[in-house]
Tab-separated table of C-alpha atoms in Angstrom:
chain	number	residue	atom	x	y	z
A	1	UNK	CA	18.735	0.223	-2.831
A	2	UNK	CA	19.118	3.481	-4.781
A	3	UNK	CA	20.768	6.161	-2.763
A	4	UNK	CA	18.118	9.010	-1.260
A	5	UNK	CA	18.460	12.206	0.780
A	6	UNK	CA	16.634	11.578	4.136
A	7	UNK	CA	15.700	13.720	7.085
A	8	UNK	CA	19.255	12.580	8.541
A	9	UNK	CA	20.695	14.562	5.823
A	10	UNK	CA	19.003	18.079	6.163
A	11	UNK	CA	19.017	21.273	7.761
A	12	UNK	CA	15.221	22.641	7.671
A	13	UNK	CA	16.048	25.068	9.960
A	14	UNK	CA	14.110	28.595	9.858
A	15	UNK	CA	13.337	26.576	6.199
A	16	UNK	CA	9.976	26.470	3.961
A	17	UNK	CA	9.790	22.913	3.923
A	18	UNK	CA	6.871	21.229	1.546
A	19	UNK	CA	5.846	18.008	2.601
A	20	UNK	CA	3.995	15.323	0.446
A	21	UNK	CA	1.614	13.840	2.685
A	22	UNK	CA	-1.405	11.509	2.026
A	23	UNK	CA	-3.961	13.051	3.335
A	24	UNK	CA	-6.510	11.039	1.146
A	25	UNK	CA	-8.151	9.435	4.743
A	26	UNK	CA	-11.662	7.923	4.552
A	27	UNK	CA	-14.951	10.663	5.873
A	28	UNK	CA	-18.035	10.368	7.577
A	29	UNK	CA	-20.362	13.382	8.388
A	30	UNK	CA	-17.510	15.938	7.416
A	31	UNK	CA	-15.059	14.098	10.060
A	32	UNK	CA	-12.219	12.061	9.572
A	33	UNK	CA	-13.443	8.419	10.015
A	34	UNK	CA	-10.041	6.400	9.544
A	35	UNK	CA	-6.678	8.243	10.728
A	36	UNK	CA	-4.130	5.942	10.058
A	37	UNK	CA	-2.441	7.493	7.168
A	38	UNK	CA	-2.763	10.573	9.520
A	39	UNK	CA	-1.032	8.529	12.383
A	40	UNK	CA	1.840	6.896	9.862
A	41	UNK	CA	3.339	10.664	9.142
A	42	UNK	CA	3.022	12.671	12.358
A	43	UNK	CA	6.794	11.666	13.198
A	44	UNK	CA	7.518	13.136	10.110
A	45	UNK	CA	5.277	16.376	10.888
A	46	UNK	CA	6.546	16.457	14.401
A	47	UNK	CA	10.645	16.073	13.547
A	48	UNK	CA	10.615	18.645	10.588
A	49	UNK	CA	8.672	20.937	13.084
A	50	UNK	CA	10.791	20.539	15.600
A	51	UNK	CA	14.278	20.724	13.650
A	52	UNK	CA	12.891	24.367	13.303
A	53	UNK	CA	11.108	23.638	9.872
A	54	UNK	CA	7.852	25.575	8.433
A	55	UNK	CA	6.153	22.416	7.982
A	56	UNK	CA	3.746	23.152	4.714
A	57	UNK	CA	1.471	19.873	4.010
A	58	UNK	CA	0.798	19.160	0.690
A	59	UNK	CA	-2.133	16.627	-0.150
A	60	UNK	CA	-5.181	15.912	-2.319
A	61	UNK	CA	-8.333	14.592	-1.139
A	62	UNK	CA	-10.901	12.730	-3.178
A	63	UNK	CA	-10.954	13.144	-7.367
A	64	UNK	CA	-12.556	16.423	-8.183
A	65	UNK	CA	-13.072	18.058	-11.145
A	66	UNK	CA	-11.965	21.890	-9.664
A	67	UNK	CA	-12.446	23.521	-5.989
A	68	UNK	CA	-15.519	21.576	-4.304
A	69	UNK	CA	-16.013	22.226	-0.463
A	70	UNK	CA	-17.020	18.502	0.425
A	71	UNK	CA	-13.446	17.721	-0.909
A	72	UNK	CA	-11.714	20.374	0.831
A	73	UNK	CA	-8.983	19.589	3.172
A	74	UNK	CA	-9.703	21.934	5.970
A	75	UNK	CA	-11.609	19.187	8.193
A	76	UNK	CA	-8.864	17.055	7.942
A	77	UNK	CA	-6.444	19.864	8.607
A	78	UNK	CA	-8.315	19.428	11.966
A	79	UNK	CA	-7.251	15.719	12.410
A	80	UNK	CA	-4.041	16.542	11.650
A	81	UNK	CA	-3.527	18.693	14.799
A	82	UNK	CA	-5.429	16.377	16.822
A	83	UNK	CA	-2.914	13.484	15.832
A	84	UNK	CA	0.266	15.571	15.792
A	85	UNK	CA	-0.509	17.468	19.124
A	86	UNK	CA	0.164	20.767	17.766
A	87	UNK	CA	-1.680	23.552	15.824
A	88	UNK	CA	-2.062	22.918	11.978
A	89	UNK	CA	-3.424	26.570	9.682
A	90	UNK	CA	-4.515	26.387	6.953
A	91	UNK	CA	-4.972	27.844	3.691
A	92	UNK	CA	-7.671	28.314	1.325
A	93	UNK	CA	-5.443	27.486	-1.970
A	94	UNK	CA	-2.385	25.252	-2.662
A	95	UNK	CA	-0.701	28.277	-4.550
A	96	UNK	CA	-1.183	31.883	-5.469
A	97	UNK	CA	-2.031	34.713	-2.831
A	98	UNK	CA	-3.714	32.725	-0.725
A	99	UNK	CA	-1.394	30.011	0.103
A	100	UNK	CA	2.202	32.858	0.003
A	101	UNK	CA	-0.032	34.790	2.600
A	102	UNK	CA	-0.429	31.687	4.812
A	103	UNK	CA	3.133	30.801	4.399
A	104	UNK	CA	4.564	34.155	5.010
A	105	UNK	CA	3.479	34.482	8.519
A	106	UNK	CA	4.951	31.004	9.496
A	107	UNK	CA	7.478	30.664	11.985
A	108	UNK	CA	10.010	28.020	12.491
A	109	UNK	CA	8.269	24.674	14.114
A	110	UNK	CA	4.702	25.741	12.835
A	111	UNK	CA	2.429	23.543	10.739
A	112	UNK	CA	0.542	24.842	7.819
A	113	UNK	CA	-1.931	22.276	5.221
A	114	UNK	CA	-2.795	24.065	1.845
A	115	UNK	CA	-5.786	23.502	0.423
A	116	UNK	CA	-6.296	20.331	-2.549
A	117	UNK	CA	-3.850	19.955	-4.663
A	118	UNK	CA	-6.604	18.006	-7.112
A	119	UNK	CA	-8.505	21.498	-6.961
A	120	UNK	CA	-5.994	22.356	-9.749
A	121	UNK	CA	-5.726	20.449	-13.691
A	122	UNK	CA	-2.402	20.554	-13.497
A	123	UNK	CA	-2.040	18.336	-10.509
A	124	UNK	CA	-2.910	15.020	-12.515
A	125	UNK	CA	-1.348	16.561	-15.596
A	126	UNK	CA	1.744	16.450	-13.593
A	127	UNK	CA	2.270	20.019	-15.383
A	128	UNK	CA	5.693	21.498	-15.331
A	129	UNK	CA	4.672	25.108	-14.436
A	130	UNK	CA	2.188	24.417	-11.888
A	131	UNK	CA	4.426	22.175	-10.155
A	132	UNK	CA	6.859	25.405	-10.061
A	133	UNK	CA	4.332	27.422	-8.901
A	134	UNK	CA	4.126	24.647	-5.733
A	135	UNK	CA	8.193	24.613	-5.447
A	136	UNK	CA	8.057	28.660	-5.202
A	137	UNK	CA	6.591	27.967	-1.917
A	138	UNK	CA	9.063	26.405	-0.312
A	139	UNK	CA	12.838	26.057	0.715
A	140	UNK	CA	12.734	21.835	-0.058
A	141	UNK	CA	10.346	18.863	-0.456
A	142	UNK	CA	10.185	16.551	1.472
A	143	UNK	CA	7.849	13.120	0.066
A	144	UNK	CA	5.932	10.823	3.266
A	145	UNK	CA	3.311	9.351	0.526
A	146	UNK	CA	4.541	6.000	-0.657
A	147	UNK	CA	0.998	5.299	-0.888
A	148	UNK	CA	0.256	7.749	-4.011
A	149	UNK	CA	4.300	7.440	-5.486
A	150	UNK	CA	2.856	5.342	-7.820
A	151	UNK	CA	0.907	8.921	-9.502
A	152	UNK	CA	3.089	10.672	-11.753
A	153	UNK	CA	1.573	13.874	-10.178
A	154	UNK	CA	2.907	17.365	-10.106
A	155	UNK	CA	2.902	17.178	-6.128
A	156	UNK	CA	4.456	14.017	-6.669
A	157	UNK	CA	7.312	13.907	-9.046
A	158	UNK	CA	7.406	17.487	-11.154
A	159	UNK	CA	8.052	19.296	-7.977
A	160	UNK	CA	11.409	18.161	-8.065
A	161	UNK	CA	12.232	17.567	-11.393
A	162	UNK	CA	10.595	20.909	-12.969
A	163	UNK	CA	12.075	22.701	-9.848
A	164	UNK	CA	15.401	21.521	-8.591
A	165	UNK	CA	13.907	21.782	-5.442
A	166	UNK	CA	16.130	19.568	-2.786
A	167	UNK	CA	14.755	16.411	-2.304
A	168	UNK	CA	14.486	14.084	0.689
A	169	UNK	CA	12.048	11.327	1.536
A	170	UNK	CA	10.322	10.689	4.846
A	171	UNK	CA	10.144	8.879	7.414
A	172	UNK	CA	7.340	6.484	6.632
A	173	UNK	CA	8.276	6.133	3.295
A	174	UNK	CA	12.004	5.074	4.255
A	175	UNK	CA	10.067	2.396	6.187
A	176	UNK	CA	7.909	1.217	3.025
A	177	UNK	CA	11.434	1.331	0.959
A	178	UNK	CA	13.402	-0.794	3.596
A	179	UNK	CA	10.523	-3.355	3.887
A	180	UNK	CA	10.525	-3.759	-0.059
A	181	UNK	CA	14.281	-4.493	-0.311
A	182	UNK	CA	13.945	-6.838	2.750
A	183	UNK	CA	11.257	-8.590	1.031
A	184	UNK	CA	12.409	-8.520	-2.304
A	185	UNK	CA	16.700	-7.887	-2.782
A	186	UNK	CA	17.915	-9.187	0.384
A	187	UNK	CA	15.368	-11.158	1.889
A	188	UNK	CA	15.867	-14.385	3.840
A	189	UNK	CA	15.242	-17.617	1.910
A	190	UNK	CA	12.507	-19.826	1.252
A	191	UNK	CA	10.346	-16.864	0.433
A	192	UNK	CA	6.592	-17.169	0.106
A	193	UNK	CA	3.900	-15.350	-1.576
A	194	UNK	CA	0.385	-15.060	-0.450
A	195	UNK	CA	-2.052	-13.581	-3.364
A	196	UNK	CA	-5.495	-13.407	-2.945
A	197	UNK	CA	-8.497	-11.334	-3.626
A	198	UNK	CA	-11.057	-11.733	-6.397
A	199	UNK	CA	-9.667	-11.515	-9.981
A	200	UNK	CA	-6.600	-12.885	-11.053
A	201	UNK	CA	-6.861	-10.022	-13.813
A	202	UNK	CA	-5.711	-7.300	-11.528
A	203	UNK	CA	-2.918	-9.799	-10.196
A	204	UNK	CA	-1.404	-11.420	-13.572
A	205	UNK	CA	1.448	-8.556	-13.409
A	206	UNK	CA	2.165	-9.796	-9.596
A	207	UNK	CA	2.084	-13.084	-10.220
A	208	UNK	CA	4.318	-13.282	-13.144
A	209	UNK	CA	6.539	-11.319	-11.280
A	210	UNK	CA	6.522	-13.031	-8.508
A	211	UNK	CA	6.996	-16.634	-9.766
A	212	UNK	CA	10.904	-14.850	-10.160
A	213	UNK	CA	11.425	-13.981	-6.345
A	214	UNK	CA	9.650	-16.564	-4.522
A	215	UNK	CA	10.122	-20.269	-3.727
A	216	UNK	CA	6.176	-20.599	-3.013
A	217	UNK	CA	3.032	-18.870	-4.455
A	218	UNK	CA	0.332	-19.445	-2.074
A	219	UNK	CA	-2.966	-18.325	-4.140
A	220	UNK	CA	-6.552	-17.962	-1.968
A	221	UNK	CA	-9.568	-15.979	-2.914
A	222	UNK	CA	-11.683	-15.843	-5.641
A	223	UNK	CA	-9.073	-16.078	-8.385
A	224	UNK	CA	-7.944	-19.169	-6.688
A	225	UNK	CA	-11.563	-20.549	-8.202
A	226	UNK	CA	-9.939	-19.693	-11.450
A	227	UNK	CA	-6.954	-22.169	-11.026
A	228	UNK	CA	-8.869	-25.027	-9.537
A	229	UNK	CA	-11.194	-24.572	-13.232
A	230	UNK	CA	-7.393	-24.281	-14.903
A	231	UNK	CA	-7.070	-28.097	-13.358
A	232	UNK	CA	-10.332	-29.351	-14.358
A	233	UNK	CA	-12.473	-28.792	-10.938
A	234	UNK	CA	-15.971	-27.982	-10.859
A	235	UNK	CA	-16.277	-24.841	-8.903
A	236	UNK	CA	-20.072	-24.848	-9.183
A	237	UNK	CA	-21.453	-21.183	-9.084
A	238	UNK	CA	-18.328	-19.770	-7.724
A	239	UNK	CA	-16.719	-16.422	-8.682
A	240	UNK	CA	-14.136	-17.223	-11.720
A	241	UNK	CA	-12.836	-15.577	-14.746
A	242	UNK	CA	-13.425	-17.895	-17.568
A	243	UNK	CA	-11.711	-15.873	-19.963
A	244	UNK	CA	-8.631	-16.214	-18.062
A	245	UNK	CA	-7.914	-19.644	-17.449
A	246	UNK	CA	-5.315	-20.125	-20.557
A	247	UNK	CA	-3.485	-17.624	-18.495
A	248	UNK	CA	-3.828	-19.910	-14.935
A	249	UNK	CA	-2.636	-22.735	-16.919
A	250	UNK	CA	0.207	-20.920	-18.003
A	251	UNK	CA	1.564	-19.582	-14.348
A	252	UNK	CA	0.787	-23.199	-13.505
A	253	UNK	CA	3.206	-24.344	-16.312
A	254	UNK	CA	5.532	-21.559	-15.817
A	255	UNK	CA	5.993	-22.542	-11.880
A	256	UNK	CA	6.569	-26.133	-12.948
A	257	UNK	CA	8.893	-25.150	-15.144
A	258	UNK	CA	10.800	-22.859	-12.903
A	259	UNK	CA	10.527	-25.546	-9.941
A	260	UNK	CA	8.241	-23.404	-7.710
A	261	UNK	CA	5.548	-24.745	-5.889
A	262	UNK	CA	1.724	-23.173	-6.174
A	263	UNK	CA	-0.515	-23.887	-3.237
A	264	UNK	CA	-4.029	-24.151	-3.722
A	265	UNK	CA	-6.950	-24.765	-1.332
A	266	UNK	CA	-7.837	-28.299	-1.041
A	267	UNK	CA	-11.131	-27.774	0.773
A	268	UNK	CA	-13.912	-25.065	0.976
A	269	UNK	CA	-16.425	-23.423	2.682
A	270	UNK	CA	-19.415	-23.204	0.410
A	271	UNK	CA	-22.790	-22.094	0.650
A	272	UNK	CA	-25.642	-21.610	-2.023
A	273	UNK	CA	-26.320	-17.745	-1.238
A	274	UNK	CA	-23.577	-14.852	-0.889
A	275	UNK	CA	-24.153	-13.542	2.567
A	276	UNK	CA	-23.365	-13.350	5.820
A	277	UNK	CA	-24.044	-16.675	7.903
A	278	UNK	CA	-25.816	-18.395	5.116
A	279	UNK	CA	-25.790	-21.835	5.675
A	280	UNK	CA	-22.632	-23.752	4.541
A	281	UNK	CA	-20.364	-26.653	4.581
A	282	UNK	CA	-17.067	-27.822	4.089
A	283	UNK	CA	-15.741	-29.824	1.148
A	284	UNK	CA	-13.533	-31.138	-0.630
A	285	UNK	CA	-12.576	-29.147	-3.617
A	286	UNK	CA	-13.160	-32.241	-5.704
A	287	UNK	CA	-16.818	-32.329	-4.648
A	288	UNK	CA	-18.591	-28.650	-5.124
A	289	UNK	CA	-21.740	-28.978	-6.333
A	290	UNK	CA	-23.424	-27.038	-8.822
A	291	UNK	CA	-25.024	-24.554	-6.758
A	292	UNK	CA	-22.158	-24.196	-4.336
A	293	UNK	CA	-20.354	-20.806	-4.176
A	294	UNK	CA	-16.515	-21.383	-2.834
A	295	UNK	CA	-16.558	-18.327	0.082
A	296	UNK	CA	-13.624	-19.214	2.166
A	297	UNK	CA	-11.003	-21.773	2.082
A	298	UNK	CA	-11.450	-25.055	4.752
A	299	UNK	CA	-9.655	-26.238	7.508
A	300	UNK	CA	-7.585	-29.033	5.393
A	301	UNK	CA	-6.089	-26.089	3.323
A	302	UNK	CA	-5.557	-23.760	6.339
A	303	UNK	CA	-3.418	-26.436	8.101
A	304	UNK	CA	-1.680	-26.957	4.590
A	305	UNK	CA	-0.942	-23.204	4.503
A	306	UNK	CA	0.233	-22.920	8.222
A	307	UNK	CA	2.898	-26.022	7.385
A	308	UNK	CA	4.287	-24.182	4.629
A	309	UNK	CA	4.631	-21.161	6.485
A	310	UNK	CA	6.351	-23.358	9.218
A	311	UNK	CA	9.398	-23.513	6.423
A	312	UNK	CA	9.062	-20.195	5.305
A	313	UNK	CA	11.835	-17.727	6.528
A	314	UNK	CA	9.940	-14.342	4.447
A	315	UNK	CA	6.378	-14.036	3.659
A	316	UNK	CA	4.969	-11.572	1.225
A	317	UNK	CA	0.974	-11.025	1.789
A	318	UNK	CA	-1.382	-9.542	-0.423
A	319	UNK	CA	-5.145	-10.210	-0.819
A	320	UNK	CA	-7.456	-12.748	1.766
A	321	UNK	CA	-8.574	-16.228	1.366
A	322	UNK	CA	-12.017	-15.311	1.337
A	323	UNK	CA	-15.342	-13.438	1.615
A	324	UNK	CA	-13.282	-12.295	4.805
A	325	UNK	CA	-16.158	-9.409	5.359
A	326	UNK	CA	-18.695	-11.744	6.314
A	327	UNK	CA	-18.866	-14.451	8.968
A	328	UNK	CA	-18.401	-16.870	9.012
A	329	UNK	CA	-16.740	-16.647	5.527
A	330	UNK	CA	-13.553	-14.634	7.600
A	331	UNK	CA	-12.106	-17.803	9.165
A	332	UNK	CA	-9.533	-19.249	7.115
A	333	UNK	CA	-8.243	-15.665	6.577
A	334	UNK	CA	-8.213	-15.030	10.458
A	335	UNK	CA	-6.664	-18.346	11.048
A	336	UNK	CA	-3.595	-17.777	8.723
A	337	UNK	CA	-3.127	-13.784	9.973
A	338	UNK	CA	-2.703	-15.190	13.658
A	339	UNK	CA	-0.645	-17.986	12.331
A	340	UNK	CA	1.826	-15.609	10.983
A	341	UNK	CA	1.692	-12.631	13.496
A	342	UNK	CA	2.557	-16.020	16.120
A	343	UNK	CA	5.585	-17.390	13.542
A	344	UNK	CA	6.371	-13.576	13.185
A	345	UNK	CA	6.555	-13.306	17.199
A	346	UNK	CA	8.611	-16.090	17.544
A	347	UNK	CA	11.300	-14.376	15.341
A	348	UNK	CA	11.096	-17.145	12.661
A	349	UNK	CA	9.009	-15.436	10.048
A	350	UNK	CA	9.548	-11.689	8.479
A	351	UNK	CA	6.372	-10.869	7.413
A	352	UNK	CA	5.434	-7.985	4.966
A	353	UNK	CA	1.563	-7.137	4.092
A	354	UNK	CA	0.217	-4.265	2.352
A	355	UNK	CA	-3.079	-3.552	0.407
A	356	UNK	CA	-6.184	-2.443	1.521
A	357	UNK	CA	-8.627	-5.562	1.964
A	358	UNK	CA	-5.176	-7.619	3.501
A	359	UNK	CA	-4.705	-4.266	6.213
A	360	UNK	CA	-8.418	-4.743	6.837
A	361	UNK	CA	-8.282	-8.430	6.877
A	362	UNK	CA	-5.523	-8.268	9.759
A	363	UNK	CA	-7.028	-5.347	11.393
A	364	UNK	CA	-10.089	-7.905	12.029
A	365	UNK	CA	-7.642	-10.431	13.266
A	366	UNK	CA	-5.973	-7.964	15.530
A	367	UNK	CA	-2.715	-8.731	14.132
A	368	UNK	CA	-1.801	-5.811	12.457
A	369	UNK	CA	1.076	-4.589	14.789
A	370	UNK	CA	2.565	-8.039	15.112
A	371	UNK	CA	3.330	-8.567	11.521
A	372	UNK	CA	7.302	-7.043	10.970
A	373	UNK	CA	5.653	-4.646	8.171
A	374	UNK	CA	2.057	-3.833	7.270
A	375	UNK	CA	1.375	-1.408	4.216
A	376	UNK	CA	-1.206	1.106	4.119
A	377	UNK	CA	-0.503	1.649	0.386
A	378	UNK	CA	-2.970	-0.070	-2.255
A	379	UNK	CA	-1.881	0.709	-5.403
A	380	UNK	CA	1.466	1.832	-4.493
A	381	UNK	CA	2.124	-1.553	-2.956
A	382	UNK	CA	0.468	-3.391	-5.291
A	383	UNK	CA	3.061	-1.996	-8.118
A	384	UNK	CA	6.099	-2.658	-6.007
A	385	UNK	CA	5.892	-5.861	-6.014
A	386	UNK	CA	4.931	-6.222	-9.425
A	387	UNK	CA	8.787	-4.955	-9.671
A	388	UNK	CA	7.377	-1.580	-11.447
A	389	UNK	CA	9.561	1.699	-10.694
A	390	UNK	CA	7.555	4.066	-8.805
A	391	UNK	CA	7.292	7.786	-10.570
A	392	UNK	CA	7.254	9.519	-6.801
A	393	UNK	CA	9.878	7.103	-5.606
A	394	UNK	CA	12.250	7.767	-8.669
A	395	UNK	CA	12.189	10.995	-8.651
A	396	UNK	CA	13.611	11.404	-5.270
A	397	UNK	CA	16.555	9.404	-6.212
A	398	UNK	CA	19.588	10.590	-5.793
A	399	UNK	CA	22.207	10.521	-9.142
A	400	UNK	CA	25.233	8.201	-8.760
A	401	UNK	CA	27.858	11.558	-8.806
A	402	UNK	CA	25.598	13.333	-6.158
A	403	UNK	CA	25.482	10.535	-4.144
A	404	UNK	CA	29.100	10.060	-4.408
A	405	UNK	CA	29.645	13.995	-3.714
A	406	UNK	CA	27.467	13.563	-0.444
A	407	UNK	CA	29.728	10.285	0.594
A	408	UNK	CA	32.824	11.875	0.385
């Protein structure tokens, strides 16, 4: 792993200290609805504060196109206090009079959230001078937002390197970084890849990639309709990219080639409507009919999955097996979450999952906190282990002679 400053490595006190939170959280009625990314960087909040830092949240909120009060951060300003037990001001810009006013009256341990940083162009420009107008405000920068360090954004990456500004990344983040190396540099072998979801043409990146770090690619979901047409299988009126099966055919090849073995369903759930608890039946995937939609994986391939995850020592997740949203299309994904939160338990899996449909895939499992990592980052994620370099990540990076300085 690249070498990084952390919060081990500073001295915030009595400091200005910018944070780079995600504060993009999901609203209802002008309330926070979802507070998990909230929840995931309140240690960070709280130890800054309490190291005698003037915590100063940076976030955006939504995409606008210039200040708009329904994607102003001042309700979730609100949350913020309510998760991190302690006040939280806030101001009515992310720069200029309004924001230096806010900051100037800040003591050490207090907790101040500017305003959208997506009010302002130059945000997604990542512009040079209005990411210097952000580093003005404070003493250093701190990044907690793996899930956005995927944005080459001014709050993001031109903070540091238009600025200067010192550089350390949080807490949560250190966890997502830790969890990729585990998974990925130094993980424990047989490794195994789970990819699901519906289109294998958001996921040819990831699976090309992956075919490189893992021993098995386990593929579920709608583009695993695409691989059973690769092979010659009716899949009746099932979701599939046509277009793309040249490109199944070739992972297929390529994992021959390569010696890695690709697990596909060898049953189904299918029914003739998409909704929930339309009528349906298991098959073989040899014998969809016409009219049948594929809308879960069967019981045949669930036990298949479960046995190779019996030999697996890491497991990568990413994307369910099914229509997972709607019963009783959610059971082969349910099945496999508790079989690996129970191999996970019993200290012979290390499990990593990230994504949004896969967090609220396990969520409905209730296995979240018994996997050894779970990702709240989609895209972020998603681009990790495609083996991409992360803009936000990189630039907090530390350079070989400054790393070397702080070692010795």
């Amino acid at each position: 792993m690249p070498t990084f400053r952390t919060l081990d490595d500073a001295d915030f006190k009595g400091k200005r200290v910018l944070l780079r939170v995600d504060l993009n959280v999901p609203m209802q009625d002008g309330k926070v609805s979802d507070a998990t990314r909230i929840e995931e960087i309140a240690p960070t909040v709280r130890e800054i504060a309490d190291k005698g830092g003037k915590v100063i949240l940076l976030s955006h909120l939504n995409r606008p196109k210039g200040p708009n009060p329904k994607d102003s951060l001042k309700p979730v300003a609100a949350e913020v206090a309510r998760v991190v037990g302690r006040p939280v001001a806030f101001a009515e810009d992310c720069v200029g009079a309004s924001a230096e006013a806010a900051i100037a009256t800040l003591k050490p341990g207090d907790i101040l959230c500017l305003e959208n940083t997506r009010f302002h162009s130059g945000e997604e420009k990542n512009d040079k001078d209005f990411a210097r107008k952000l580093a003005a405000l404070g003493d250093a920068f701190v990044n907690d937002a793996f899930s956005v360090a995927h944005r080459a954004h001014a709050a993001n990456t031109a903070i540091v390197t238009a600025s200067g500004l010192p550089a350390y990344v949080g807490r949560a983040m250190m966890a997502e970084l830790i969890a990729l190396e585990k998974a990925f540099e130094t993980p424990q072998h047989p490794v195994a890849a789970i990819v699901g979801g519906a289109k294998i043409s958001t996921k040819l990146d990831l699976l090309g990639h992956l075919l490189s770090k893992v021993e098995t690619l386990i593929i579920g979901g709608g583009m695993a309709n695409t691989f059973l047409a690769a092979q010659g299988k009716a899949i009746g009126k099932s979701l599939c990219e046509t277009d793309l099966i040249p490109n199944a055919r070739d992972i297929l090849a390529k994992a021959k080639a390569m010696h890695r073995e690709i697990v596909l369903p060898v049953d189904a759930v299918v029914a003739q409507t998409f909704a929930a608890h339309a009528p349906s039946r298991i098959v073989s995937v040899d014998d969809v009919g016409p009219g049948d939609m594929i809308l879960d994986i069967g019981p045949r391939s669930v036990e298949h999955v479960v046995s190779v995850l019996a030999r697996t020592k890491t497991l990568v997740w990413n994307g369910p097996f099914g229509a997972f949203e709607m019963e009783p299309f959610d059971t082969g994904t349910i099945a496999v979450a508790e079989a690996v939160a129970e191999l996970t338990e019993a200290g012979k899996l290390v499990s990593f999952a990230g994504g949004g449909d896969t967090v609220a895939a396990l969520n409905a499992a209730s296995v979240k906190d018994r996997l050894s990592h779970v990702s709240t980052a989609g895209g972020a994620f998603l681009e990790s282990l495609e083996g991409k370099t992360l803009p936000g990540v990189e630039a907090l990076i530390v350079p070989e002679t400054s790393s070397r300085a702080m070692a010795g």
